[in-house]
Amino acid sequence: MKIFKTVVMLVVVIAISAFTLNTSKGYKVGDTASDFKLKNIDGKMVSLADFKEAKGFIVVFTCNMCPYSVANEDRLIALDKKYKQKGYPVIAINPNDPKVSRGDSFEGMKTRAKEKGFTFPYLFDEGQKVYPMYGATKTPHVYILNKDNDKLVVAYIGAIDDSSRDENSVSERFVEDAVEALIKGKKPKKNNTRAIGCSIKDKRNWK
């Protein structure tokens, strides 16, 4: 009887895993990224093609509620202020389903952006179609895109820096180092790091 119960439990665990794991691998460094069109907090639809003068983008999947995202908001504002004029603006995207994470509603996004004084677009991935395409799994999760003629090439994937919660403990600034390299026409020395944050809330994985 104990063996039978053990086997049943094992089957249940495997079945649950099969339906909850994100099997989409998304982009890798060197891949060409597709553009998207998502609603900004001002109600306007925004795509990367709108930024005619941009040399690339710091695309970050983030949200209102995750403590890791909150801890990185000032860093995102600083990155945008430093690199927007150099051709690499920050584009923030909320990938969470508000039915799973109620604090991540579109109205909540507008409130959070106003409170923090976001200097960059804060887009809503309604229908959760963009984040799986990229392969994002956490908030925050950064993808640096670099323009190469008419293509957007993924140049970096991962964390903002090496201190996910405490900015005062940062010793290596991954995104800054990568963008600085791209500005000089070089490839980033470190182009892939581990994103640390909250898992993206997708109703398809949270049933």
JSON list of C-alpha atoms in Angstrom, two decimals, residues 18-205:
[
{"chain": "A", "resi": 18, "resn": "ALA", "atom": "CA", "xyz": [4.90, 19.29, -16.66]},
{"chain": "A", "resi": 19, "resn": "PHE", "atom": "CA", "xyz": [2.11, 21.86, -16.60]},
{"chain": "A", "resi": 20, "resn": "THR", "atom": "CA", "xyz": [3.82, 24.51, -14.47]},
{"chain": "A", "resi": 21, "resn": "LEU", "atom": "CA", "xyz": [7.34, 24.65, -15.86]},
{"chain": "A", "resi": 22, "resn": "ASN", "atom": "CA", "xyz": [8.07, 27.35, -18.42]},
{"chain": "A", "resi": 23, "resn": "THR", "atom": "CA", "xyz": [9.44, 25.40, -21.36]},
{"chain": "A", "resi": 24, "resn": "SER", "atom": "CA", "xyz": [10.00, 28.48, -23.53]},
{"chain": "A", "resi": 25, "resn": "LYS", "atom": "CA", "xyz": [13.72, 29.19, -23.65]},
{"chain": "A", "resi": 26, "resn": "GLY", "atom": "CA", "xyz": [13.37, 32.60, -25.26]},
{"chain": "A", "resi": 27, "resn": "TYR", "atom": "CA", "xyz": [16.21, 34.67, -26.62]},
{"chain": "A", "resi": 28, "resn": "LYS", "atom": "CA", "xyz": [19.90, 33.96, -26.18]},
{"chain": "A", "resi": 29, "resn": "VAL", "atom": "CA", "xyz": [22.77, 36.44, -26.55]},
{"chain": "A", "resi": 30, "resn": "GLY", "atom": "CA", "xyz": [23.33, 37.00, -30.26]},
{"chain": "A", "resi": 31, "resn": "ASP", "atom": "CA", "xyz": [19.71, 36.37, -31.24]},
{"chain": "A", "resi": 32, "resn": "THR", "atom": "CA", "xyz": [17.68, 38.93, -33.17]},
{"chain": "A", "resi": 33, "resn": "ALA", "atom": "CA", "xyz": [14.82, 40.29, -31.07]},
{"chain": "A", "resi": 34, "resn": "SER", "atom": "CA", "xyz": [11.41, 41.11, -32.49]},
{"chain": "A", "resi": 35, "resn": "ASP", "atom": "CA", "xyz": [9.72, 44.42, -31.85]},
{"chain": "A", "resi": 36, "resn": "PHE", "atom": "CA", "xyz": [6.48, 44.69, -29.87]},
{"chain": "A", "resi": 37, "resn": "LYS", "atom": "CA", "xyz": [3.69, 47.17, -29.30]},
{"chain": "A", "resi": 38, "resn": "LEU", "atom": "CA", "xyz": [2.45, 47.56, -25.73]},
{"chain": "A", "resi": 39, "resn": "LYS", "atom": "CA", "xyz": [0.37, 50.08, -23.80]},
{"chain": "A", "resi": 40, "resn": "ASN", "atom": "CA", "xyz": [2.27, 52.67, -21.80]},
{"chain": "A", "resi": 41, "resn": "ILE", "atom": "CA", "xyz": [1.00, 54.17, -18.54]},
{"chain": "A", "resi": 42, "resn": "ASP", "atom": "CA", "xyz": [-0.14, 57.26, -20.50]},
{"chain": "A", "resi": 43, "resn": "GLY", "atom": "CA", "xyz": [-2.47, 55.05, -22.54]},
{"chain": "A", "resi": 44, "resn": "LYS", "atom": "CA", "xyz": [-0.42, 55.30, -25.74]},
{"chain": "A", "resi": 45, "resn": "MET", "atom": "CA", "xyz": [0.89, 52.25, -27.59]},
{"chain": "A", "resi": 46, "resn": "VAL", "atom": "CA", "xyz": [4.68, 52.08, -27.68]},
{"chain": "A", "resi": 47, "resn": "SER", "atom": "CA", "xyz": [7.06, 50.04, -29.82]},
{"chain": "A", "resi": 48, "resn": "LEU", "atom": "CA", "xyz": [10.85, 50.05, -30.08]},
{"chain": "A", "resi": 49, "resn": "ALA", "atom": "CA", "xyz": [10.53, 51.35, -33.63]},
{"chain": "A", "resi": 50, "resn": "ASP", "atom": "CA", "xyz": [9.22, 54.62, -32.17]},
{"chain": "A", "resi": 51, "resn": "PHE", "atom": "CA", "xyz": [12.71, 55.43, -30.88]},
{"chain": "A", "resi": 52, "resn": "LYS", "atom": "CA", "xyz": [14.27, 56.44, -34.18]},
{"chain": "A", "resi": 53, "resn": "GLU", "atom": "CA", "xyz": [17.51, 57.80, -32.71]},
{"chain": "A", "resi": 54, "resn": "ALA", "atom": "CA", "xyz": [18.13, 54.93, -30.29]},
{"chain": "A", "resi": 55, "resn": "LYS", "atom": "CA", "xyz": [21.25, 52.82, -30.75]},
{"chain": "A", "resi": 56, "resn": "GLY", "atom": "CA", "xyz": [19.78, 50.11, -28.55]},
{"chain": "A", "resi": 57, "resn": "PHE", "atom": "CA", "xyz": [17.62, 49.52, -25.51]},
{"chain": "A", "resi": 58, "resn": "ILE", "atom": "CA", "xyz": [17.78, 48.44, -21.88]},
{"chain": "A", "resi": 59, "resn": "VAL", "atom": "CA", "xyz": [14.62, 46.34, -21.75]},
{"chain": "A", "resi": 60, "resn": "VAL", "atom": "CA", "xyz": [13.72, 45.31, -18.20]},
{"chain": "A", "resi": 61, "resn": "PHE", "atom": "CA", "xyz": [10.84, 43.14, -17.06]},
{"chain": "A", "resi": 62, "resn": "THR", "atom": "CA", "xyz": [9.75, 44.50, -13.70]},
{"chain": "A", "resi": 63, "resn": "CYS", "atom": "CA", "xyz": [6.61, 45.10, -11.65]},
{"chain": "A", "resi": 64, "resn": "ASN", "atom": "CA", "xyz": [5.02, 47.07, -8.82]},
{"chain": "A", "resi": 65, "resn": "MET", "atom": "CA", "xyz": [5.03, 44.56, -5.97]},
{"chain": "A", "resi": 66, "resn": "CYS", "atom": "CA", "xyz": [8.15, 42.40, -6.05]},
{"chain": "A", "resi": 67, "resn": "PRO", "atom": "CA", "xyz": [10.64, 43.60, -3.39]},
{"chain": "A", "resi": 68, "resn": "TYR", "atom": "CA", "xyz": [13.51, 42.94, -5.78]},
{"chain": "A", "resi": 69, "resn": "SER", "atom": "CA", "xyz": [11.88, 45.16, -8.42]},
{"chain": "A", "resi": 70, "resn": "VAL", "atom": "CA", "xyz": [11.18, 47.86, -5.86]},
{"chain": "A", "resi": 71, "resn": "ALA", "atom": "CA", "xyz": [14.80, 47.72, -4.65]},
{"chain": "A", "resi": 72, "resn": "ASN", "atom": "CA", "xyz": [15.99, 48.34, -8.22]},
{"chain": "A", "resi": 73, "resn": "GLU", "atom": "CA", "xyz": [13.66, 51.19, -9.21]},
{"chain": "A", "resi": 74, "resn": "ASP", "atom": "CA", "xyz": [16.13, 53.96, -8.36]},
{"chain": "A", "resi": 75, "resn": "ARG", "atom": "CA", "xyz": [18.82, 52.08, -10.27]},
{"chain": "A", "resi": 76, "resn": "LEU", "atom": "CA", "xyz": [16.60, 51.90, -13.35]},
{"chain": "A", "resi": 77, "resn": "ILE", "atom": "CA", "xyz": [15.90, 55.63, -13.16]},
{"chain": "A", "resi": 78, "resn": "ALA", "atom": "CA", "xyz": [19.65, 56.29, -12.88]},
{"chain": "A", "resi": 79, "resn": "LEU", "atom": "CA", "xyz": [20.40, 54.01, -15.84]},
{"chain": "A", "resi": 80, "resn": "ASP", "atom": "CA", "xyz": [17.80, 55.78, -17.97]},
{"chain": "A", "resi": 81, "resn": "LYS", "atom": "CA", "xyz": [19.10, 59.23, -17.06]},
{"chain": "A", "resi": 82, "resn": "LYS", "atom": "CA", "xyz": [22.69, 58.18, -17.78]},
{"chain": "A", "resi": 83, "resn": "TYR", "atom": "CA", "xyz": [22.18, 56.29, -21.04]},
{"chain": "A", "resi": 84, "resn": "LYS", "atom": "CA", "xyz": [19.05, 57.67, -22.68]},
{"chain": "A", "resi": 85, "resn": "GLN", "atom": "CA", "xyz": [20.98, 60.61, -24.12]},
{"chain": "A", "resi": 86, "resn": "LYS", "atom": "CA", "xyz": [23.70, 58.21, -25.26]},
{"chain": "A", "resi": 87, "resn": "GLY", "atom": "CA", "xyz": [21.20, 56.17, -27.26]},
{"chain": "A", "resi": 88, "resn": "TYR", "atom": "CA", "xyz": [20.25, 53.40, -24.83]},
{"chain": "A", "resi": 89, "resn": "PRO", "atom": "CA", "xyz": [16.96, 54.24, -23.08]},
{"chain": "A", "resi": 90, "resn": "VAL", "atom": "CA", "xyz": [15.31, 52.04, -20.47]},
{"chain": "A", "resi": 91, "resn": "ILE", "atom": "CA", "xyz": [12.07, 50.34, -21.53]},
{"chain": "A", "resi": 92, "resn": "ALA", "atom": "CA", "xyz": [10.28, 48.78, -18.55]},
{"chain": "A", "resi": 93, "resn": "ILE", "atom": "CA", "xyz": [7.63, 46.10, -19.02]},
{"chain": "A", "resi": 94, "resn": "ASN", "atom": "CA", "xyz": [5.29, 44.65, -16.40]},
{"chain": "A", "resi": 95, "resn": "PRO", "atom": "CA", "xyz": [4.79, 40.97, -17.38]},
{"chain": "A", "resi": 96, "resn": "ASN", "atom": "CA", "xyz": [2.57, 39.95, -14.46]},
{"chain": "A", "resi": 97, "resn": "ASP", "atom": "CA", "xyz": [-1.07, 38.93, -14.77]},
{"chain": "A", "resi": 98, "resn": "PRO", "atom": "CA", "xyz": [-2.99, 41.23, -12.37]},
{"chain": "A", "resi": 99, "resn": "LYS", "atom": "CA", "xyz": [-5.48, 38.44, -11.70]},
{"chain": "A", "resi": 100, "resn": "VAL", "atom": "CA", "xyz": [-2.65, 36.51, -10.08]},
{"chain": "A", "resi": 101, "resn": "SER", "atom": "CA", "xyz": [-0.79, 39.50, -8.64]},
{"chain": "A", "resi": 102, "resn": "ARG", "atom": "CA", "xyz": [-3.47, 42.11, -7.93]},
{"chain": "A", "resi": 103, "resn": "GLY", "atom": "CA", "xyz": [-1.03, 44.87, -7.06]},
{"chain": "A", "resi": 104, "resn": "ASP", "atom": "CA", "xyz": [0.35, 44.69, -10.60]},
{"chain": "A", "resi": 105, "resn": "SER", "atom": "CA", "xyz": [-2.70, 46.10, -12.34]},
{"chain": "A", "resi": 106, "resn": "PHE", "atom": "CA", "xyz": [-2.43, 48.78, -15.01]},
{"chain": "A", "resi": 107, "resn": "GLU", "atom": "CA", "xyz": [-3.85, 51.34, -12.56]},
{"chain": "A", "resi": 108, "resn": "GLY", "atom": "CA", "xyz": [-1.26, 50.23, -10.03]},
{"chain": "A", "resi": 109, "resn": "MET", "atom": "CA", "xyz": [1.46, 50.75, -12.62]},
{"chain": "A", "resi": 110, "resn": "LYS", "atom": "CA", "xyz": [0.35, 54.34, -13.18]},
{"chain": "A", "resi": 111, "resn": "THR", "atom": "CA", "xyz": [0.35, 55.00, -9.46]},
{"chain": "A", "resi": 112, "resn": "ARG", "atom": "CA", "xyz": [3.78, 53.46, -8.92]},
{"chain": "A", "resi": 113, "resn": "ALA", "atom": "CA", "xyz": [5.33, 55.34, -11.85]},
{"chain": "A", "resi": 114, "resn": "LYS", "atom": "CA", "xyz": [3.98, 58.64, -10.55]},
{"chain": "A", "resi": 115, "resn": "GLU", "atom": "CA", "xyz": [5.18, 57.97, -7.00]},
{"chain": "A", "resi": 116, "resn": "LYS", "atom": "CA", "xyz": [8.70, 57.12, -8.14]},
{"chain": "A", "resi": 117, "resn": "GLY", "atom": "CA", "xyz": [8.93, 59.62, -10.98]},
{"chain": "A", "resi": 118, "resn": "PHE", "atom": "CA", "xyz": [9.77, 57.10, -13.68]},
{"chain": "A", "resi": 119, "resn": "THR", "atom": "CA", "xyz": [11.63, 58.75, -16.56]},
{"chain": "A", "resi": 120, "resn": "PHE", "atom": "CA", "xyz": [11.05, 55.85, -18.94]},
{"chain": "A", "resi": 121, "resn": "PRO", "atom": "CA", "xyz": [8.09, 54.07, -20.55]},
{"chain": "A", "resi": 122, "resn": "TYR", "atom": "CA", "xyz": [6.39, 51.55, -18.26]},
{"chain": "A", "resi": 123, "resn": "LEU", "atom": "CA", "xyz": [4.52, 49.13, -20.51]},
{"chain": "A", "resi": 124, "resn": "PHE", "atom": "CA", "xyz": [1.89, 46.51, -19.72]},
{"chain": "A", "resi": 125, "resn": "ASP", "atom": "CA", "xyz": [2.36, 43.07, -21.28]},
{"chain": "A", "resi": 126, "resn": "GLU", "atom": "CA", "xyz": [-1.37, 42.51, -21.61]},
{"chain": "A", "resi": 127, "resn": "GLY", "atom": "CA", "xyz": [-2.07, 38.91, -22.55]},
{"chain": "A", "resi": 128, "resn": "GLN", "atom": "CA", "xyz": [1.48, 37.99, -21.51]},
{"chain": "A", "resi": 129, "resn": "LYS", "atom": "CA", "xyz": [2.78, 37.56, -25.05]},
{"chain": "A", "resi": 130, "resn": "VAL", "atom": "CA", "xyz": [6.08, 39.44, -24.89]},
{"chain": "A", "resi": 131, "resn": "TYR", "atom": "CA", "xyz": [7.82, 38.05, -21.82]},
{"chain": "A", "resi": 132, "resn": "PRO", "atom": "CA", "xyz": [7.73, 34.39, -23.03]},
{"chain": "A", "resi": 133, "resn": "MET", "atom": "CA", "xyz": [9.14, 35.54, -26.37]},
{"chain": "A", "resi": 134, "resn": "TYR", "atom": "CA", "xyz": [12.12, 36.99, -24.51]},
{"chain": "A", "resi": 135, "resn": "GLY", "atom": "CA", "xyz": [12.33, 34.11, -22.07]},
{"chain": "A", "resi": 136, "resn": "ALA", "atom": "CA", "xyz": [12.15, 36.30, -18.97]},
{"chain": "A", "resi": 137, "resn": "THR", "atom": "CA", "xyz": [11.54, 34.39, -15.74]},
{"chain": "A", "resi": 138, "resn": "LYS", "atom": "CA", "xyz": [12.07, 36.99, -13.00]},
{"chain": "A", "resi": 139, "resn": "THR", "atom": "CA", "xyz": [11.29, 40.55, -12.05]},
{"chain": "A", "resi": 140, "resn": "PRO", "atom": "CA", "xyz": [13.61, 42.26, -12.62]},
{"chain": "A", "resi": 141, "resn": "HIS", "atom": "CA", "xyz": [15.13, 40.58, -15.70]},
{"chain": "A", "resi": 142, "resn": "VAL", "atom": "CA", "xyz": [17.19, 42.69, -18.12]},
{"chain": "A", "resi": 143, "resn": "TYR", "atom": "CA", "xyz": [17.75, 42.32, -21.88]},
{"chain": "A", "resi": 144, "resn": "ILE", "atom": "CA", "xyz": [20.11, 44.78, -23.56]},
{"chain": "A", "resi": 145, "resn": "LEU", "atom": "CA", "xyz": [19.41, 45.12, -27.27]},
{"chain": "A", "resi": 146, "resn": "ASN", "atom": "CA", "xyz": [21.88, 46.64, -29.70]},
{"chain": "A", "resi": 147, "resn": "LYS", "atom": "CA", "xyz": [20.93, 47.97, -33.15]},
{"chain": "A", "resi": 148, "resn": "ASP", "atom": "CA", "xyz": [22.83, 46.33, -36.00]},
{"chain": "A", "resi": 149, "resn": "ASN", "atom": "CA", "xyz": [21.60, 47.89, -39.24]},
{"chain": "A", "resi": 150, "resn": "ASP", "atom": "CA", "xyz": [17.89, 47.00, -39.25]},
{"chain": "A", "resi": 151, "resn": "LYS", "atom": "CA", "xyz": [18.17, 44.30, -36.57]},
{"chain": "A", "resi": 152, "resn": "LEU", "atom": "CA", "xyz": [17.94, 44.37, -32.78]},
{"chain": "A", "resi": 153, "resn": "VAL", "atom": "CA", "xyz": [20.56, 41.97, -31.46]},
{"chain": "A", "resi": 154, "resn": "VAL", "atom": "CA", "xyz": [20.51, 40.69, -27.87]},
{"chain": "A", "resi": 155, "resn": "ALA", "atom": "CA", "xyz": [23.82, 41.76, -26.30]},
{"chain": "A", "resi": 156, "resn": "TYR", "atom": "CA", "xyz": [23.22, 40.99, -22.61]},
{"chain": "A", "resi": 157, "resn": "ILE", "atom": "CA", "xyz": [20.76, 39.02, -20.48]},
{"chain": "A", "resi": 158, "resn": "GLY", "atom": "CA", "xyz": [20.52, 38.92, -16.70]},
{"chain": "A", "resi": 159, "resn": "ALA", "atom": "CA", "xyz": [20.71, 41.07, -13.59]},
{"chain": "A", "resi": 160, "resn": "ILE", "atom": "CA", "xyz": [21.25, 44.82, -13.25]},
{"chain": "A", "resi": 161, "resn": "ASP", "atom": "CA", "xyz": [24.23, 44.32, -10.95]},
{"chain": "A", "resi": 162, "resn": "ASP", "atom": "CA", "xyz": [25.60, 41.91, -8.36]},
{"chain": "A", "resi": 163, "resn": "SER", "atom": "CA", "xyz": [23.48, 43.09, -5.41]},
{"chain": "A", "resi": 164, "resn": "SER", "atom": "CA", "xyz": [19.81, 42.37, -5.97]},
{"chain": "A", "resi": 165, "resn": "ARG", "atom": "CA", "xyz": [18.49, 44.05, -2.82]},
{"chain": "A", "resi": 166, "resn": "ASP", "atom": "CA", "xyz": [21.12, 46.44, -1.44]},
{"chain": "A", "resi": 167, "resn": "GLU", "atom": "CA", "xyz": [22.49, 49.07, -3.81]},
{"chain": "A", "resi": 168, "resn": "ASN", "atom": "CA", "xyz": [25.16, 50.03, -1.29]},
{"chain": "A", "resi": 169, "resn": "SER", "atom": "CA", "xyz": [26.67, 46.55, -1.64]},
{"chain": "A", "resi": 170, "resn": "VAL", "atom": "CA", "xyz": [27.09, 46.68, -5.43]},
{"chain": "A", "resi": 171, "resn": "SER", "atom": "CA", "xyz": [30.61, 45.82, -6.58]},
{"chain": "A", "resi": 172, "resn": "GLU", "atom": "CA", "xyz": [29.93, 44.96, -10.22]},
{"chain": "A", "resi": 173, "resn": "ARG", "atom": "CA", "xyz": [27.47, 46.85, -12.44]},
{"chain": "A", "resi": 174, "resn": "PHE", "atom": "CA", "xyz": [26.63, 44.38, -15.20]},
{"chain": "A", "resi": 175, "resn": "VAL", "atom": "CA", "xyz": [24.27, 46.58, -17.23]},
{"chain": "A", "resi": 176, "resn": "GLU", "atom": "CA", "xyz": [26.46, 49.69, -17.07]},
{"chain": "A", "resi": 177, "resn": "ASP", "atom": "CA", "xyz": [29.54, 47.71, -18.07]},
{"chain": "A", "resi": 178, "resn": "ALA", "atom": "CA", "xyz": [27.68, 46.12, -21.00]},
{"chain": "A", "resi": 179, "resn": "VAL", "atom": "CA", "xyz": [26.27, 49.41, -22.30]},
{"chain": "A", "resi": 180, "resn": "GLU", "atom": "CA", "xyz": [29.62, 51.16, -21.96]},
{"chain": "A", "resi": 181, "resn": "ALA", "atom": "CA", "xyz": [31.21, 48.42, -24.05]},
{"chain": "A", "resi": 182, "resn": "LEU", "atom": "CA", "xyz": [28.53, 48.74, -26.73]},
{"chain": "A", "resi": 183, "resn": "ILE", "atom": "CA", "xyz": [28.95, 52.51, -26.89]},
{"chain": "A", "resi": 184, "resn": "LYS", "atom": "CA", "xyz": [32.65, 51.91, -27.61]},
{"chain": "A", "resi": 185, "resn": "GLY", "atom": "CA", "xyz": [31.75, 49.46, -30.36]},
{"chain": "A", "resi": 186, "resn": "LYS", "atom": "CA", "xyz": [32.86, 46.44, -28.34]},
{"chain": "A", "resi": 187, "resn": "LYS", "atom": "CA", "xyz": [31.09, 43.32, -27.11]},
{"chain": "A", "resi": 188, "resn": "PRO", "atom": "CA", "xyz": [30.37, 43.14, -23.36]},
{"chain": "A", "resi": 189, "resn": "LYS", "atom": "CA", "xyz": [32.92, 41.03, -21.49]},
{"chain": "A", "resi": 190, "resn": "LYS", "atom": "CA", "xyz": [30.13, 39.61, -19.37]},
{"chain": "A", "resi": 191, "resn": "ASN", "atom": "CA", "xyz": [26.98, 39.09, -21.44]},
{"chain": "A", "resi": 192, "resn": "ASN", "atom": "CA", "xyz": [24.97, 36.62, -19.35]},
{"chain": "A", "resi": 193, "resn": "THR", "atom": "CA", "xyz": [24.31, 36.66, -15.61]},
{"chain": "A", "resi": 194, "resn": "ARG", "atom": "CA", "xyz": [21.71, 35.12, -13.32]},
{"chain": "A", "resi": 195, "resn": "ALA", "atom": "CA", "xyz": [18.58, 37.22, -12.86]},
{"chain": "A", "resi": 196, "resn": "ILE", "atom": "CA", "xyz": [17.52, 37.26, -9.21]},
{"chain": "A", "resi": 197, "resn": "GLY", "atom": "CA", "xyz": [13.99, 38.31, -8.30]},
{"chain": "A", "resi": 198, "resn": "CYS", "atom": "CA", "xyz": [10.38, 37.19, -8.03]},
{"chain": "A", "resi": 199, "resn": "SER", "atom": "CA", "xyz": [8.95, 34.67, -10.45]},
{"chain": "A", "resi": 200, "resn": "ILE", "atom": "CA", "xyz": [6.70, 36.14, -13.14]},
{"chain": "A", "resi": 201, "resn": "LYS", "atom": "CA", "xyz": [3.04, 35.66, -12.24]},
{"chain": "A", "resi": 202, "resn": "ASP", "atom": "CA", "xyz": [1.33, 33.92, -15.15]},
{"chain": "A", "resi": 203, "resn": "LYS", "atom": "CA", "xyz": [-2.13, 32.42, -14.63]},
{"chain": "A", "resi": 204, "resn": "ARG", "atom": "CA", "xyz": [-1.17, 29.58, -16.99]},
{"chain": "A", "resi": 205, "resn": "ASN", "atom": "CA", "xyz": [1.47, 28.52, -14.46]}
]
